[in-house]
Amino acid sequence: EFCVFFFQAEDGIRDAQESRGLGDVYKRQVPQMMLYQAIAEAGVRVVLTGEGADELFGGYSCFGGFEQPGQFHACSGYMLDELHCSQLLRVDRMSMSQGVEARVPFMDVAWVASSTAIHPDHKLWRHGRPDKALLRHIFQDIVPSPALHRTKLAARAGYGAQWVRALHAELAVRGEAYLERLVQVGVGAVMG
């Protein structure tokens, strides 16, 4: 089922305190924890995530500038090697902190092997093809159209990392009293 969740800044303020005890896995931890909390509140206990798809099929903007298949392959390989200590760790910690099991089907050993065997020419952003065009084609009869054809947001826009970084910085400097003030007057009044 395709769902959309909306969050208020006050939700992030409340969850920033809780997320600090989970380690500084990555700057997107608070919004992602908020998402898994909403998923848990909806009664869902297992979700499929897209981690690995961008790395395998060229979904990041840096892939758009590659002209040669070797460039794509080198960048993709490096990113895949780094997933275990960044995105996959964050997904596991944030989902499990809310009692939700996040499965990452794009990281299945057989899927990775078959995806990396596809020549990069089929993944490069050429001739007006959008990012992950091949992957979108594969899932066109499975994934709902709004999700399949949405424009990719940069991580800072998709997760709202800018306000999260600002919130964590202010909390580190001003302490718990500042957190209480944020809750009382709202993030926009204090940080805006």
PDB file of C-alpha atoms in Angstrom:
ATOM      1  CA  GLU A   1       0.000   0.000   0.000  1.00  0.00           C
ATOM      2  CA  PHE A   2       1.289   3.488  -0.889  1.00  0.00           C
ATOM      3  CA  CYS A   3       1.065   5.944   2.014  1.00  0.00           C
ATOM      4  CA  VAL A   4       2.176   9.522   2.571  1.00  0.00           C
ATOM      5  CA  PHE A   5       3.065  10.839   6.030  1.00  0.00           C
ATOM      6  CA  PHE A   6       3.345  14.517   6.979  1.00  0.00           C
ATOM      7  CA  PHE A   7       5.318  15.729   9.984  1.00  0.00           C
ATOM      8  CA  GLN A   8       5.412  18.937  11.949  1.00  0.00           C
ATOM      9  CA  ALA A   9       8.554  20.550  13.351  1.00  0.00           C
ATOM     10  CA  GLU A  10       7.265  19.837  16.861  1.00  0.00           C
ATOM     11  CA  ASP A  11       7.488  16.113  16.094  1.00  0.00           C
ATOM     12  CA  GLY A  12      11.179  16.534  15.291  1.00  0.00           C
ATOM     13  CA  ILE A  13      11.811  18.481  18.468  1.00  0.00           C
ATOM     14  CA  ARG A  14      10.289  15.699  20.539  1.00  0.00           C
ATOM     15  CA  ASP A  15      12.195  12.978  18.722  1.00  0.00           C
ATOM     16  CA  ALA A  16      15.579  14.741  18.616  1.00  0.00           C
ATOM     17  CA  GLN A  17      16.106  14.050  22.288  1.00  0.00           C
ATOM     18  CA  GLU A  18      15.202  10.374  21.885  1.00  0.00           C
ATOM     19  CA  SER A  19      17.364   9.870  18.794  1.00  0.00           C
ATOM     20  CA  ARG A  20      20.513  11.181  20.443  1.00  0.00           C
ATOM     21  CA  GLY A  21      20.708   8.032  22.554  1.00  0.00           C
ATOM     22  CA  LEU A  22      20.725   5.897  19.403  1.00  0.00           C
ATOM     23  CA  GLY A  23      24.072   7.233  18.200  1.00  0.00           C
ATOM     24  CA  ASP A  24      24.955   9.683  15.497  1.00  0.00           C
ATOM     25  CA  VAL A  25      24.552   7.231  12.639  1.00  0.00           C
ATOM     26  CA  TYR A  26      23.753   9.884  10.063  1.00  0.00           C
ATOM     27  CA  LYS A  27      22.188  13.335   9.787  1.00  0.00           C
ATOM     28  CA  ARG A  28      18.861  11.890   8.625  1.00  0.00           C
ATOM     29  CA  GLN A  29      18.194   9.830  11.722  1.00  0.00           C
ATOM     30  CA  VAL A  30      15.479  12.004  13.306  1.00  0.00           C
ATOM     31  CA  PRO A  31      13.198  12.279  10.241  1.00  0.00           C
ATOM     32  CA  GLN A  32      13.675   8.599   9.502  1.00  0.00           C
ATOM     33  CA  MET A  33      12.858   7.660  13.087  1.00  0.00           C
ATOM     34  CA  MET A  34       9.731   9.812  12.804  1.00  0.00           C
ATOM     35  CA  LEU A  35       8.726   7.922   9.674  1.00  0.00           C
ATOM     36  CA  TYR A  36       9.181   4.531  11.353  1.00  0.00           C
ATOM     37  CA  GLN A  37       7.227   5.769  14.360  1.00  0.00           C
ATOM     38  CA  ALA A  38       4.317   6.697  12.087  1.00  0.00           C
ATOM     39  CA  ILE A  39       4.585   3.318  10.377  1.00  0.00           C
ATOM     40  CA  ALA A  40       4.505   1.533  13.750  1.00  0.00           C
ATOM     41  CA  GLU A  41       1.519   3.612  14.872  1.00  0.00           C
ATOM     42  CA  ALA A  42      -0.280   2.506  11.698  1.00  0.00           C
ATOM     43  CA  GLY A  43       0.168  -1.083  12.874  1.00  0.00           C
ATOM     44  CA  VAL A  44       2.745  -2.078  10.271  1.00  0.00           C
ATOM     45  CA  ARG A  45       5.569  -4.268  11.568  1.00  0.00           C
ATOM     46  CA  VAL A  46       7.552  -5.081   8.394  1.00  0.00           C
ATOM     47  CA  VAL A  47       8.409  -2.723   5.517  1.00  0.00           C
ATOM     48  CA  LEU A  48      10.425  -2.978   2.325  1.00  0.00           C
ATOM     49  CA  THR A  49      12.870  -0.126   1.752  1.00  0.00           C
ATOM     50  CA  GLY A  50      14.712   1.072  -1.322  1.00  0.00           C
ATOM     51  CA  GLU A  51      18.217   1.145   0.129  1.00  0.00           C
ATOM     52  CA  GLY A  52      20.690   0.074  -2.542  1.00  0.00           C
ATOM     53  CA  ALA A  53      18.548   0.987  -5.559  1.00  0.00           C
ATOM     54  CA  ASP A  54      20.224   4.359  -6.112  1.00  0.00           C
ATOM     55  CA  GLU A  55      23.665   2.811  -5.833  1.00  0.00           C
ATOM     56  CA  LEU A  56      22.869  -0.064  -8.212  1.00  0.00           C
ATOM     57  CA  PHE A  57      20.884   1.884 -10.816  1.00  0.00           C
ATOM     58  CA  GLY A  58      22.377   5.387 -10.732  1.00  0.00           C
ATOM     59  CA  GLY A  59      19.780   7.291  -8.764  1.00  0.00           C
ATOM     60  CA  TYR A  60      22.055   9.990  -7.332  1.00  0.00           C
ATOM     61  CA  SER A  61      22.709  13.229  -9.215  1.00  0.00           C
ATOM     62  CA  CYS A  62      26.448  12.450  -9.438  1.00  0.00           C
ATOM     63  CA  PHE A  63      25.602   9.626 -11.859  1.00  0.00           C
ATOM     64  CA  GLY A  64      24.062  12.132 -14.274  1.00  0.00           C
ATOM     65  CA  GLY A  65      27.469  13.494 -15.250  1.00  0.00           C
ATOM     66  CA  PHE A  66      29.054  10.184 -16.192  1.00  0.00           C
ATOM     67  CA  GLU A  67      29.772   9.613 -19.871  1.00  0.00           C
ATOM     68  CA  GLN A  68      31.759   6.388 -19.619  1.00  0.00           C
ATOM     69  CA  PRO A  69      30.491   3.053 -18.256  1.00  0.00           C
ATOM     70  CA  GLY A  70      33.677   2.670 -16.196  1.00  0.00           C
ATOM     71  CA  GLN A  71      32.914   5.868 -14.279  1.00  0.00           C
ATOM     72  CA  PHE A  72      29.463   4.591 -13.404  1.00  0.00           C
ATOM     73  CA  HIS A  73      30.787   1.195 -12.356  1.00  0.00           C
ATOM     74  CA  ALA A  74      33.543   2.635 -10.130  1.00  0.00           C
ATOM     75  CA  CYS A  75      31.207   5.054  -8.362  1.00  0.00           C
ATOM     76  CA  SER A  76      28.477   2.459  -7.922  1.00  0.00           C
ATOM     77  CA  GLY A  77      30.925  -0.066  -6.482  1.00  0.00           C
ATOM     78  CA  TYR A  78      32.337   2.433  -4.011  1.00  0.00           C
ATOM     79  CA  MET A  79      28.864   3.462  -2.836  1.00  0.00           C
ATOM     80  CA  LEU A  80      27.745  -0.151  -2.423  1.00  0.00           C
ATOM     81  CA  ASP A  81      30.828  -0.896  -0.328  1.00  0.00           C
ATOM     82  CA  GLU A  82      29.965   1.980   2.021  1.00  0.00           C
ATOM     83  CA  LEU A  83      26.274   1.157   2.575  1.00  0.00           C
ATOM     84  CA  HIS A  84      26.823  -1.174   5.537  1.00  0.00           C
ATOM     85  CA  CYS A  85      28.343   1.559   7.691  1.00  0.00           C
ATOM     86  CA  SER A  86      25.922   4.330   6.798  1.00  0.00           C
ATOM     87  CA  GLN A  87      22.469   3.874   5.307  1.00  0.00           C
ATOM     88  CA  LEU A  88      21.893   0.242   6.228  1.00  0.00           C
ATOM     89  CA  LEU A  89      23.025   0.828   9.793  1.00  0.00           C
ATOM     90  CA  ARG A  90      20.789   3.889  10.123  1.00  0.00           C
ATOM     91  CA  VAL A  91      17.770   2.084   8.673  1.00  0.00           C
ATOM     92  CA  ASP A  92      18.257  -0.836  11.039  1.00  0.00           C
ATOM     93  CA  ARG A  93      18.647   1.344  14.139  1.00  0.00           C
ATOM     94  CA  MET A  94      15.823   3.734  13.348  1.00  0.00           C
ATOM     95  CA  SER A  95      13.321   1.061  12.311  1.00  0.00           C
ATOM     96  CA  MET A  96      14.082  -1.292  15.175  1.00  0.00           C
ATOM     97  CA  SER A  97      13.916   1.594  17.683  1.00  0.00           C
ATOM     98  CA  GLN A  98      10.229   1.741  16.753  1.00  0.00           C
ATOM     99  CA  GLY A  99       9.638  -2.021  16.576  1.00  0.00           C
ATOM    100  CA  VAL A 100       9.500  -2.109  12.772  1.00  0.00           C
ATOM    101  CA  GLU A 101      11.554  -4.565  10.734  1.00  0.00           C
ATOM    102  CA  ALA A 102      12.940  -2.894   7.621  1.00  0.00           C
ATOM    103  CA  ARG A 103      13.908  -5.281   4.861  1.00  0.00           C
ATOM    104  CA  VAL A 104      16.208  -4.193   2.051  1.00  0.00           C
ATOM    105  CA  PRO A 105      15.387  -6.324  -1.013  1.00  0.00           C
ATOM    106  CA  PHE A 106      17.764  -4.419  -3.304  1.00  0.00           C
ATOM    107  CA  MET A 107      20.640  -5.680  -1.170  1.00  0.00           C
ATOM    108  CA  ASP A 108      19.746  -9.344  -1.667  1.00  0.00           C
ATOM    109  CA  VAL A 109      22.916 -11.122  -2.795  1.00  0.00           C
ATOM    110  CA  ALA A 110      21.333 -12.524  -5.972  1.00  0.00           C
ATOM    111  CA  TRP A 111      19.732  -9.155  -6.840  1.00  0.00           C
ATOM    112  CA  VAL A 112      23.030  -7.305  -6.370  1.00  0.00           C
ATOM    113  CA  ALA A 113      24.859  -9.866  -8.500  1.00  0.00           C
ATOM    114  CA  SER A 114      22.333  -9.669 -11.341  1.00  0.00           C
ATOM    115  CA  SER A 115      22.054  -5.863 -11.146  1.00  0.00           C
ATOM    116  CA  THR A 116      25.803  -5.299 -11.234  1.00  0.00           C
ATOM    117  CA  ALA A 117      26.051  -7.653 -14.229  1.00  0.00           C
ATOM    118  CA  ILE A 118      23.880  -5.262 -16.286  1.00  0.00           C
ATOM    119  CA  HIS A 119      26.125  -3.122 -18.477  1.00  0.00           C
ATOM    120  CA  PRO A 120      26.295   0.474 -17.207  1.00  0.00           C
ATOM    121  CA  ASP A 121      25.250   1.765 -20.656  1.00  0.00           C
ATOM    122  CA  HIS A 122      21.728   0.717 -19.705  1.00  0.00           C
ATOM    123  CA  LYS A 123      21.898   2.757 -16.493  1.00  0.00           C
ATOM    124  CA  LEU A 124      23.545   5.990 -17.665  1.00  0.00           C
ATOM    125  CA  TRP A 125      21.358   9.079 -17.922  1.00  0.00           C
ATOM    126  CA  ARG A 126      21.470   9.338 -21.696  1.00  0.00           C
ATOM    127  CA  HIS A 127      19.022  10.375 -24.387  1.00  0.00           C
ATOM    128  CA  GLY A 128      16.605  11.963 -21.923  1.00  0.00           C
ATOM    129  CA  ARG A 129      16.344   8.904 -19.673  1.00  0.00           C
ATOM    130  CA  PRO A 130      15.555   9.794 -16.061  1.00  0.00           C
ATOM    131  CA  ASP A 131      17.490   8.437 -13.119  1.00  0.00           C
ATOM    132  CA  LYS A 132      16.867   4.731 -12.500  1.00  0.00           C
ATOM    133  CA  ALA A 133      14.952   4.425 -15.801  1.00  0.00           C
ATOM    134  CA  LEU A 134      15.674   0.705 -16.036  1.00  0.00           C
ATOM    135  CA  LEU A 135      14.467   0.081 -12.488  1.00  0.00           C
ATOM    136  CA  ARG A 136      11.315   2.149 -13.091  1.00  0.00           C
ATOM    137  CA  HIS A 137      10.614   0.053 -16.179  1.00  0.00           C
ATOM    138  CA  ILE A 138      11.083  -3.216 -14.258  1.00  0.00           C
ATOM    139  CA  PHE A 139       8.580  -2.171 -11.568  1.00  0.00           C
ATOM    140  CA  GLN A 140       6.048  -0.275 -13.711  1.00  0.00           C
ATOM    141  CA  ASP A 141       3.301  -2.844 -13.102  1.00  0.00           C
ATOM    142  CA  ILE A 142       4.027  -3.213  -9.376  1.00  0.00           C
ATOM    143  CA  VAL A 143       4.807   0.185  -7.860  1.00  0.00           C
ATOM    144  CA  PRO A 144       2.015   2.813  -7.743  1.00  0.00           C
ATOM    145  CA  SER A 145       2.514   5.528 -10.340  1.00  0.00           C
ATOM    146  CA  PRO A 146       2.896   8.431  -7.845  1.00  0.00           C
ATOM    147  CA  ALA A 147       5.846   6.645  -6.228  1.00  0.00           C
ATOM    148  CA  LEU A 148       7.294   5.301  -9.460  1.00  0.00           C
ATOM    149  CA  HIS A 149       7.368   8.623 -11.305  1.00  0.00           C
ATOM    150  CA  ARG A 150       8.037  11.080  -8.522  1.00  0.00           C
ATOM    151  CA  THR A 151      10.943  13.453  -8.923  1.00  0.00           C
ATOM    152  CA  LYS A 152      13.887  12.466  -6.795  1.00  0.00           C
ATOM    153  CA  LEU A 153      14.568  14.842  -3.933  1.00  0.00           C
ATOM    154  CA  ALA A 154      18.072  15.462  -2.731  1.00  0.00           C
ATOM    155  CA  ALA A 155      18.522  13.954   0.718  1.00  0.00           C
ATOM    156  CA  ARG A 156      18.611  17.365   2.356  1.00  0.00           C
ATOM    157  CA  ALA A 157      15.210  18.185   0.846  1.00  0.00           C
ATOM    158  CA  GLY A 158      13.649  14.747   1.205  1.00  0.00           C
ATOM    159  CA  TYR A 159      14.526  14.313   4.858  1.00  0.00           C
ATOM    160  CA  GLY A 160      14.642  17.950   5.923  1.00  0.00           C
ATOM    161  CA  ALA A 161      18.217  17.509   7.113  1.00  0.00           C
ATOM    162  CA  GLN A 162      18.811  21.251   7.339  1.00  0.00           C
ATOM    163  CA  TRP A 163      16.409  21.777  10.234  1.00  0.00           C
ATOM    164  CA  VAL A 164      17.612  18.564  11.880  1.00  0.00           C
ATOM    165  CA  ARG A 165      21.258  19.721  11.776  1.00  0.00           C
ATOM    166  CA  ALA A 166      20.252  23.096  13.176  1.00  0.00           C
ATOM    167  CA  LEU A 167      18.215  21.461  15.913  1.00  0.00           C
ATOM    168  CA  HIS A 168      21.046  19.130  16.978  1.00  0.00           C
ATOM    169  CA  ALA A 169      23.565  21.994  16.921  1.00  0.00           C
ATOM    170  CA  GLU A 170      21.376  24.173  19.115  1.00  0.00           C
ATOM    171  CA  LEU A 171      20.709  21.331  21.534  1.00  0.00           C
ATOM    172  CA  ALA A 172      24.431  20.609  21.818  1.00  0.00           C
ATOM    173  CA  VAL A 173      25.178  24.258  22.638  1.00  0.00           C
ATOM    174  CA  ARG A 174      22.160  25.219  24.721  1.00  0.00           C
ATOM    175  CA  GLY A 175      21.180  21.956  26.363  1.00  0.00           C
ATOM    176  CA  GLU A 176      17.854  20.634  27.589  1.00  0.00           C
ATOM    177  CA  ALA A 177      16.422  24.034  28.588  1.00  0.00           C
ATOM    178  CA  TYR A 178      16.555  25.004  24.928  1.00  0.00           C
ATOM    179  CA  LEU A 179      14.601  21.894  23.992  1.00  0.00           C
ATOM    180  CA  GLU A 180      11.838  22.938  26.390  1.00  0.00           C
ATOM    181  CA  ARG A 181      11.787  26.457  24.906  1.00  0.00           C
ATOM    182  CA  LEU A 182      11.516  25.043  21.382  1.00  0.00           C
ATOM    183  CA  VAL A 183       8.518  22.980  22.399  1.00  0.00           C
ATOM    184  CA  GLN A 184       6.840  26.035  23.954  1.00  0.00           C
ATOM    185  CA  VAL A 185       7.372  28.582  21.161  1.00  0.00           C
ATOM    186  CA  GLY A 186       7.920  26.397  18.092  1.00  0.00           C
ATOM    187  CA  VAL A 187      10.945  25.884  15.895  1.00  0.00           C
ATOM    188  CA  GLY A 188      10.106  28.638  13.423  1.00  0.00           C
ATOM    189  CA  ALA A 189      10.111  31.351  16.092  1.00  0.00           C
ATOM    190  CA  VAL A 190      13.452  30.312  17.541  1.00  0.00           C
ATOM    191  CA  MET A 191      15.334  29.166  14.459  1.00  0.00           C
ATOM    192  CA  GLY A 192      13.605  31.155  11.743  1.00  0.00           C
TER     193      GLY A 192
END
